[in-house]
Tab-separated table of C-alpha atoms in Angstrom:
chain	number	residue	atom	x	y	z
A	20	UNK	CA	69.334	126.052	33.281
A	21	UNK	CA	66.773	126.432	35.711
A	22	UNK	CA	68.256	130.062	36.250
A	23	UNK	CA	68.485	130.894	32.649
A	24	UNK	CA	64.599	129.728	32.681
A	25	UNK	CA	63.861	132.532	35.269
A	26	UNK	CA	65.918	135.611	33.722
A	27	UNK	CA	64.310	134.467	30.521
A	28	UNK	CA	61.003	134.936	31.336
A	29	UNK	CA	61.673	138.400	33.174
A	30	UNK	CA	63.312	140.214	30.296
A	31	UNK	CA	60.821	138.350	27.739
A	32	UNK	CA	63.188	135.989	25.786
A	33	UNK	CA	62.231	132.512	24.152
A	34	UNK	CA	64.229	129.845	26.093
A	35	UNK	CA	65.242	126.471	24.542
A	36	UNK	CA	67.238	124.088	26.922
A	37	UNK	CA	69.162	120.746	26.353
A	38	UNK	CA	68.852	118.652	28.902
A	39	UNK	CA	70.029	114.813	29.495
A	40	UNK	CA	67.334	112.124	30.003
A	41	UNK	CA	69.727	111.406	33.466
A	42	UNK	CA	68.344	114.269	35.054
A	43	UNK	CA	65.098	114.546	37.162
A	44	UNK	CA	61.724	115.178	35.919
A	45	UNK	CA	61.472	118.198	38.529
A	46	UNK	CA	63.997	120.175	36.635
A	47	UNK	CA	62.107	119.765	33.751
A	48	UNK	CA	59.337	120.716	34.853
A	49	UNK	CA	60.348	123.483	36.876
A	50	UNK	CA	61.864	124.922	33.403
A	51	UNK	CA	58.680	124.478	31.344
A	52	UNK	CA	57.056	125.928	34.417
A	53	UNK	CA	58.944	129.225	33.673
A	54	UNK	CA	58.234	129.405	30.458
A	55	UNK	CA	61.295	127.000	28.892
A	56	UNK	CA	61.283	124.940	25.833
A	57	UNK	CA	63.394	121.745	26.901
A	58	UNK	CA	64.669	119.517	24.360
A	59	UNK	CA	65.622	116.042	25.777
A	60	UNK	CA	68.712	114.192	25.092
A	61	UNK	CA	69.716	110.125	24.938
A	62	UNK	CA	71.007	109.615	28.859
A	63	UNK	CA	74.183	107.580	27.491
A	64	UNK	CA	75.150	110.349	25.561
A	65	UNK	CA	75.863	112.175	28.758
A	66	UNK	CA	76.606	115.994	29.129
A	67	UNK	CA	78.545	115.704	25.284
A	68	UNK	CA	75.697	114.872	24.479
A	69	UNK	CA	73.128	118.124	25.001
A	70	UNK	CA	75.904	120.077	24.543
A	71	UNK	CA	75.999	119.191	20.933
A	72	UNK	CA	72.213	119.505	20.853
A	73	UNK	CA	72.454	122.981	22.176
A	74	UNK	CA	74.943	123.954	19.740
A	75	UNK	CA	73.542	122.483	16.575
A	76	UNK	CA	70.444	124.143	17.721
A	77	UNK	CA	72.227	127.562	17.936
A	78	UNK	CA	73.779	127.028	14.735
A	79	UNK	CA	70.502	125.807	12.529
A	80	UNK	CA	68.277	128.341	14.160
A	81	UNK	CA	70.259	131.566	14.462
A	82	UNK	CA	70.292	131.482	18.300
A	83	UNK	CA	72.004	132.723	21.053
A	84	UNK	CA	74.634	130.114	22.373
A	85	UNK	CA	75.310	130.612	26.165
A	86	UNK	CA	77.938	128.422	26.070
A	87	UNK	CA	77.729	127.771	30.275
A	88	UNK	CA	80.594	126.068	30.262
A	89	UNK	CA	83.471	127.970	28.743
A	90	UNK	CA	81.287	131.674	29.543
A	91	UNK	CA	84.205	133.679	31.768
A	92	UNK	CA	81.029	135.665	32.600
A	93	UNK	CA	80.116	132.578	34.972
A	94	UNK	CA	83.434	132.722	37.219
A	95	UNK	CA	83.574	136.581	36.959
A	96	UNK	CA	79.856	136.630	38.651
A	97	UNK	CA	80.941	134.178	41.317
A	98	UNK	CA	83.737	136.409	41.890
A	99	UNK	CA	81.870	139.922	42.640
A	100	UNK	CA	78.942	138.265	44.291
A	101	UNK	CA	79.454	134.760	46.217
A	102	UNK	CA	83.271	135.061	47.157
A	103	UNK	CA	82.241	138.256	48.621
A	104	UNK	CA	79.932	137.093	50.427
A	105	UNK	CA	81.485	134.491	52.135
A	106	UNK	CA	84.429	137.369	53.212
A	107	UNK	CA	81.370	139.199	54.419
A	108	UNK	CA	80.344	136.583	56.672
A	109	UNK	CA	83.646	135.310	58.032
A	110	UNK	CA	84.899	138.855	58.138
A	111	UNK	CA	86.865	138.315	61.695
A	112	UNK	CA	86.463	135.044	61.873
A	113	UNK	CA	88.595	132.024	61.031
A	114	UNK	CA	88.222	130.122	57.718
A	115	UNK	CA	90.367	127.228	57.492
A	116	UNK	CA	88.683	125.024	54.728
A	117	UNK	CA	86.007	125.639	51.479
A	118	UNK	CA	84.887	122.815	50.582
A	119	UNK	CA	83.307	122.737	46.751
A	120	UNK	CA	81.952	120.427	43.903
A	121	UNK	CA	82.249	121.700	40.872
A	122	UNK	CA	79.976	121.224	37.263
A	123	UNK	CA	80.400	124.364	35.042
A	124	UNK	CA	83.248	125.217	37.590
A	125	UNK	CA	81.778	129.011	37.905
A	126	UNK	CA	81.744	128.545	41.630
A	127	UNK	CA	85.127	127.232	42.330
A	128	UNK	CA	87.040	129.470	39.989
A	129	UNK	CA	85.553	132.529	41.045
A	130	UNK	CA	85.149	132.349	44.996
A	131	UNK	CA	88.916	130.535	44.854
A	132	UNK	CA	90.064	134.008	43.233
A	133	UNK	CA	88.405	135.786	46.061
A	134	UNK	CA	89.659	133.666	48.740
A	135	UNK	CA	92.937	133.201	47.284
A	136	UNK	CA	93.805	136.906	47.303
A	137	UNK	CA	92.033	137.727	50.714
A	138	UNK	CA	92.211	134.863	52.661
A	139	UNK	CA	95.459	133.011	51.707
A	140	UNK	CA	95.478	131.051	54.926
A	141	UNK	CA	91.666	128.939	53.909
A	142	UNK	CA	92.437	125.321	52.163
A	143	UNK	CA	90.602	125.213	49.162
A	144	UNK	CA	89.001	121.422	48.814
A	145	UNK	CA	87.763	120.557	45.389
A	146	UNK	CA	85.286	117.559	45.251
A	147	UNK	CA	84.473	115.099	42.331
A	148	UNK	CA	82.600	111.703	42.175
A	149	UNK	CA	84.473	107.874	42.875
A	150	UNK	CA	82.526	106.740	39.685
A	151	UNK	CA	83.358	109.679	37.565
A	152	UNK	CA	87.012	111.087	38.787
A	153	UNK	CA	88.320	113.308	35.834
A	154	UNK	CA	90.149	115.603	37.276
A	155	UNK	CA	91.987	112.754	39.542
A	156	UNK	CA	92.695	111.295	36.694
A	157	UNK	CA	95.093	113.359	35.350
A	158	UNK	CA	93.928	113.129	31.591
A	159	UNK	CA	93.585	116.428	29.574
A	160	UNK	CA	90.184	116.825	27.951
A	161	UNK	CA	90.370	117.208	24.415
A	162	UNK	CA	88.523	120.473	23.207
A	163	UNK	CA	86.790	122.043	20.089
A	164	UNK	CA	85.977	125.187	19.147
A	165	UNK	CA	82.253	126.103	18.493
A	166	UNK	CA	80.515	129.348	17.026
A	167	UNK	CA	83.487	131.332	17.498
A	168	UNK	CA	84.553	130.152	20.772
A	169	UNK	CA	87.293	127.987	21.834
A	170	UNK	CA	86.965	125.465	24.558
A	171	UNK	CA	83.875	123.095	24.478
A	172	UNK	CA	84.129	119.610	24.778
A	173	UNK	CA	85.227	117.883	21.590
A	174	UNK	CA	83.890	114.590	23.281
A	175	UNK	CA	83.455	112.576	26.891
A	176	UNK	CA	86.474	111.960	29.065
A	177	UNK	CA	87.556	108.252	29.157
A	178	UNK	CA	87.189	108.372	33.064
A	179	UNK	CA	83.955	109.126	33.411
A	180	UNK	CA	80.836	107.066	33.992
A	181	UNK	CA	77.472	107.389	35.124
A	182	UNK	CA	77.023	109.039	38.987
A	183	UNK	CA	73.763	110.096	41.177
A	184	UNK	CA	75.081	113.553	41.674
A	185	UNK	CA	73.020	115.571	39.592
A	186	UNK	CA	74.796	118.569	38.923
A	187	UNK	CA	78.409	117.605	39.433
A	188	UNK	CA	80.806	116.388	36.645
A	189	UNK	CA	79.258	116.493	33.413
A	190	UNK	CA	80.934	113.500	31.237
A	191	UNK	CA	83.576	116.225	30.839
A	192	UNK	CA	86.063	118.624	32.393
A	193	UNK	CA	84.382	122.174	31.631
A	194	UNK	CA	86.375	124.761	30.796
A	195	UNK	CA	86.118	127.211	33.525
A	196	UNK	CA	86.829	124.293	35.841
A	197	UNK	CA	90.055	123.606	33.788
A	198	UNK	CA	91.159	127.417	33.778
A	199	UNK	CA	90.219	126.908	37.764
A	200	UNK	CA	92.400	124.296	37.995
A	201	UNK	CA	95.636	126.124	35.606
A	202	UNK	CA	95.645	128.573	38.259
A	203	UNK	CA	96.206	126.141	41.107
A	204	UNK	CA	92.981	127.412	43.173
A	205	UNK	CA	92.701	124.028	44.949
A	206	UNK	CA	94.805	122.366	47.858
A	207	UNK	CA	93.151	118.939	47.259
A	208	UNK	CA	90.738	116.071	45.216
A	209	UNK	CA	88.505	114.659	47.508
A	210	UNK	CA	86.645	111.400	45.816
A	211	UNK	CA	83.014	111.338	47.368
A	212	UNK	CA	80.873	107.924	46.925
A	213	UNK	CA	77.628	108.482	45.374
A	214	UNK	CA	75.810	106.642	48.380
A	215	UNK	CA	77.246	108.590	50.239
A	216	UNK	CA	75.976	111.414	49.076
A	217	UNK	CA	72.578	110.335	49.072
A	218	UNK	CA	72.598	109.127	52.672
A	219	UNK	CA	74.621	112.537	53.709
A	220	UNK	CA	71.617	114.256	51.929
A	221	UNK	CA	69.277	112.459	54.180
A	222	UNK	CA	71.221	112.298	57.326
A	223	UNK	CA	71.209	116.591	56.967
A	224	UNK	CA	67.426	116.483	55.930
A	225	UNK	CA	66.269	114.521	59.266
A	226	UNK	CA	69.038	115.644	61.681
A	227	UNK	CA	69.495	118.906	60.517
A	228	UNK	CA	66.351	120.308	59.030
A	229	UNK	CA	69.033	120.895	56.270
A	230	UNK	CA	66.391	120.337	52.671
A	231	UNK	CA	69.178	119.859	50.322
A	232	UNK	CA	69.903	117.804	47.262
A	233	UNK	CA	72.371	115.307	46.355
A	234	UNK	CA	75.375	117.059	45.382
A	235	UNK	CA	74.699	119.424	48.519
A	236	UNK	CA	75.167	116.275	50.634
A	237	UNK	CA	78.006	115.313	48.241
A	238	UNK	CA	79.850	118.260	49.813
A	239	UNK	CA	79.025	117.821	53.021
A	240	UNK	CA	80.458	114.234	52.642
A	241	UNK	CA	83.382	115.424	51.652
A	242	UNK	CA	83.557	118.342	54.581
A	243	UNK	CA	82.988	115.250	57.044
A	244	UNK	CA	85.995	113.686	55.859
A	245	UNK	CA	87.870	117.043	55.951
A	246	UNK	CA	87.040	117.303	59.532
A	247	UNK	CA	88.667	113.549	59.989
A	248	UNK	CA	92.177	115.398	59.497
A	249	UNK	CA	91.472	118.872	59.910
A	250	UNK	CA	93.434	120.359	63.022
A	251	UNK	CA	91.551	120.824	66.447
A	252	UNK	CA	88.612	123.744	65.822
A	253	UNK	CA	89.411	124.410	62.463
A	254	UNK	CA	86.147	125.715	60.384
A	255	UNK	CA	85.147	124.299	57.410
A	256	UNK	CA	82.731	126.181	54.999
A	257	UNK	CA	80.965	123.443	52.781
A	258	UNK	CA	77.979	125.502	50.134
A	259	UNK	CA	74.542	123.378	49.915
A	260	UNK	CA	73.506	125.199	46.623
A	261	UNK	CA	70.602	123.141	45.473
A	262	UNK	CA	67.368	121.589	47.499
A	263	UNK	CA	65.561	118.360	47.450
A	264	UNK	CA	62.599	119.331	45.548
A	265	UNK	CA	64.167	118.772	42.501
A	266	UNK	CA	64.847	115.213	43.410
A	267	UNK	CA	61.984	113.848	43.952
A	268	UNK	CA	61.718	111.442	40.984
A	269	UNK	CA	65.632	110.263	41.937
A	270	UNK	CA	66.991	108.218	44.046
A	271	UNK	CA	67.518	110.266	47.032
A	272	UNK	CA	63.671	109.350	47.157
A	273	UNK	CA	63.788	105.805	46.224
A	274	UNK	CA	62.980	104.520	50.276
A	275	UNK	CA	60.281	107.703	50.773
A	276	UNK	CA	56.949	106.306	50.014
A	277	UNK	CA	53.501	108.669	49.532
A	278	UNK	CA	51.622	105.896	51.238
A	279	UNK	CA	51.312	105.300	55.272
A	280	UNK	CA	54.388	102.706	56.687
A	281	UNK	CA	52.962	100.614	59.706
A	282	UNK	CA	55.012	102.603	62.244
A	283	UNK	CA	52.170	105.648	61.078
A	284	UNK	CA	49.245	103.226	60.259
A	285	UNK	CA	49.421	102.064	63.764
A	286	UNK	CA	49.720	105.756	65.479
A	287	UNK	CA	46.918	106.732	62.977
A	288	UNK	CA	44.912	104.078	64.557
A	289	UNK	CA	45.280	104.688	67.927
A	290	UNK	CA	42.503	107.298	68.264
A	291	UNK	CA	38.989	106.644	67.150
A	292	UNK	CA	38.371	109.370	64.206
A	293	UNK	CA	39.693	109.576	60.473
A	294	UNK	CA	40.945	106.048	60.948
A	295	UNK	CA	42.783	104.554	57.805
A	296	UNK	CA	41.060	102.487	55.174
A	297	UNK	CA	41.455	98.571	55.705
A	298	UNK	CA	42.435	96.337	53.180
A	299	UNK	CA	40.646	92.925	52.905
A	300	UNK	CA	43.125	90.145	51.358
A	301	UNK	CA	41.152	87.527	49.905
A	302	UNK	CA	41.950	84.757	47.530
A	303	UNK	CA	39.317	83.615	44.885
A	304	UNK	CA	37.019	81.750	46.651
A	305	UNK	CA	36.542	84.423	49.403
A	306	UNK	CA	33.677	86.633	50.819
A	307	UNK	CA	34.652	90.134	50.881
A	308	UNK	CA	33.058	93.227	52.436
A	309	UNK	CA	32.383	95.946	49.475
A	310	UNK	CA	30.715	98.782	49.394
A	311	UNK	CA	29.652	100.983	46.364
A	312	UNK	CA	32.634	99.487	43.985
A	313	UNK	CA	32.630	97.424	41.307
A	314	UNK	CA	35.400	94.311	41.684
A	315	UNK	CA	38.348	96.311	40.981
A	316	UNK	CA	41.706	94.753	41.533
A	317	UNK	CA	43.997	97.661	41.380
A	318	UNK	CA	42.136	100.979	42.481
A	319	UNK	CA	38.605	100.482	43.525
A	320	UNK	CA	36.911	103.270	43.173
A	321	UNK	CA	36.913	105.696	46.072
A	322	UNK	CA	33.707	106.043	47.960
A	323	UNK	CA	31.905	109.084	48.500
A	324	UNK	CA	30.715	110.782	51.781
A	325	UNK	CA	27.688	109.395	51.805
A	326	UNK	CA	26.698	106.768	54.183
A	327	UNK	CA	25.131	102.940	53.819
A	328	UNK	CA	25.373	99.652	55.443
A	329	UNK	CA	28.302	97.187	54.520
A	330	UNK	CA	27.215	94.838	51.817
A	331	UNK	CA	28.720	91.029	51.542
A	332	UNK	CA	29.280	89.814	48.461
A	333	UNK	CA	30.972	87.061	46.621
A	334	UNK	CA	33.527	88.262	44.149
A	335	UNK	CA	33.405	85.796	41.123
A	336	UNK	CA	36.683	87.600	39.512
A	337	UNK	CA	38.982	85.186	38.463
A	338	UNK	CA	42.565	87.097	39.446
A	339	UNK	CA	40.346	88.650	42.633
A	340	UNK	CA	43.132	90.230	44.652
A	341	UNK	CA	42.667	92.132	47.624
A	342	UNK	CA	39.722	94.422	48.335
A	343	UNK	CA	39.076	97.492	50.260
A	344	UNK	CA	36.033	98.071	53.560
A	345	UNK	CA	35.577	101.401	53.334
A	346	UNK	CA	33.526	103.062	56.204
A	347	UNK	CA	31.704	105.684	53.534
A	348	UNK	CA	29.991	104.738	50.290
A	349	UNK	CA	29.672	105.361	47.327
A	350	UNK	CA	25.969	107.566	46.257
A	351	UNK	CA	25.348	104.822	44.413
A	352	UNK	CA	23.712	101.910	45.982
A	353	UNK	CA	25.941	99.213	47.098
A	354	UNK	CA	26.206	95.834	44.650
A	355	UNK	CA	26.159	92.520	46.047
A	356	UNK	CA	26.232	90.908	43.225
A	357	UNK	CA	27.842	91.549	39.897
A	358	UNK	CA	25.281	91.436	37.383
A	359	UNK	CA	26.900	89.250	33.818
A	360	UNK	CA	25.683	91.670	31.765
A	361	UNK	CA	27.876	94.196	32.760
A	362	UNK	CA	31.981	94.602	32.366
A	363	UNK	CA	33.365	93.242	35.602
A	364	UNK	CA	36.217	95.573	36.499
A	365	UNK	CA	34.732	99.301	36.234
A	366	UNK	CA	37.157	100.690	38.246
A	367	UNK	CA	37.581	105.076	37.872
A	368	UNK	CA	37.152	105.431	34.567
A	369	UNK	CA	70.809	125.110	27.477
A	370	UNK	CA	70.180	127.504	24.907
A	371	UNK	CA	68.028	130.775	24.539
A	372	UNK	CA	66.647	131.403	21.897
A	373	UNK	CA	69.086	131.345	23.979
């Protein structure tokens, strides 16, 4: 989508995208960033479900229909560019494994051409998620044909459900992964573990300097348990396609917090300038120190640069919680005391049109 979003925007066309309520708030803003129009769908109806969207959307509006998921243009481009590439790089050297997810299925179809025909000898690992393993199922996906062309999903495959690897396994098995898979490209089904994935992802971002999101550490999962089996210094490719910027909002980033932990707090503290702001607990009955804010329970207002001397004061709030010193003030003169007259908590006031 996100790629659609850019070409879009160079060659001048209107963009409208489908896009599941699962997936992150970064991709959707990235999209509308470049320009995109994106349409959210209900999260239980899965990938079915924006690809209906899409399609009705075509349909009504007189739209193109890229149809990502059945497009042979998809492998065919993976074939002349990324399969190449990798012969490129390994030209001379040994290959043994490729390790790959798959969610269109452009990726593994067309590099497993390229490395089928020129390097026979690589193992060709196909990945898929514990929680959502369709392929290892061995159930055929039923299909429909839309706008003229045969192939989409004619609804979700019974052994799928939800999974944190954004981009991996739609509720369906795409068609260019199914073609990938009547050719007999792959070796082997690895199942990865979703928390795995994740802690893969952060394992490679802190040991590694490796940015990636979650179905790059997916893959790299899956290449670690390759390398449990593999033969004495075999070489395993695994692709990190994606990076953690567009995870932010998921939960890859559910243990990162914006504020200070005490580990940083305390080095912050240890040197005498720009030292952090203390917070004052304080139940109902007790003084504070407050300077320049009005009582304000949840996000006092933040003090200018300007300098005065602390003020003590009484806070006659009822659900007073805690309260920040700060070392600079506010321009305005401090309060002691809240007059009644005034309010107490002030506080700071995927289809182109497609």
């Amino acid at each position: 989508g996100i790629a659609l979003a850019m070409l879009c925007a160079q060659r001048g066309y209107k963009y409208v995208s489908t896009m599941a309520a699962s997936f992150s708030l970064e991709r959707r803003k990235v999209m509308r960033m470049l320009g995109a129009k994106v349409i959210v769908t209900p999260a239980p109806l899965g990938g079915t479900g924006m690809v209906l969207k899409a399609q009705e959307l075509a349909e009504k509006h007189g739209w193109f229909y890229a149809h990502q998921f059945e497009n042979e243009a998809n492998p065919a481009y993976h074939a002349q560019t990324t399969g190449p590439e990798i012969l490129r790089d390994f030209a001379g050297r040994r290959l043994d494994y490729w390790v790959t997810g798959y969610g269109t299925g452009g990726t593994f179809q067309g590099v497993g051409k390229m490395l089928r025909l020129a390097r026979p000898e690589c193992k060709i690992v196909l990945s898929e998620p514990k929680g959502a393993p369709l392929i290892s199922s061995g159930e055929k996906q039923e299909r429909t044909t839309t706008l003229g062309i045969a192939g989409a999903p004619a609804k979700g495959h019974p052994a799928w459900t939800p999974h944190p690897i954004q981009g991996w396994t739609p509720n369906f098995i795409p068609k260019v992964t199914e073609d990938g898979l009547e050719l007999k490209l792959h070796d082997e089904i690895i199942l990865v573990d979703g928390q795995d994935a994740i802690k893969t992802a952060i394992d490679l971002s802190r040991k590694e300097g490796i940015f990636c999101g979650i179905s790059g550490g997916a893959t790299v999962a899956t290449a670690l348990e390759v390398c449990k089996k593999a033969p004495e210094g075999s070489t395993i490719l695994a692709m990190i396609p994606d990076t953690a910027e567009r995870y932010l909002s998921t939960p890859l980033f559910a243990e990162i917090d914006a504020e200070m932990n005490a580990a940083e707090k305390e080095i912050a503290m240890s040197t005498p300038s720009a030292q952090p702001e203390v917070e004052v607990e304080a139940d109902e009955a007790s003084t504070a120190l407050v300077m320049g804010v009005s009582c304000e329970t949840r996000s006092p207002r933040r003090p200018s640069t300007a300098f005065a001397p602390f003020a003590e004061a009484q806070c006659p709030c009822p659900d007073f919680g805690p309260l920040r010193a700060w070392r600079t003030l506010h321009c305005q003169p401090p309060r002691a005391i809240w007059p009644s007259s005034e309010p107490h908590h002030s506080g700071d006031a995927a289809v182109a049109e497609k």
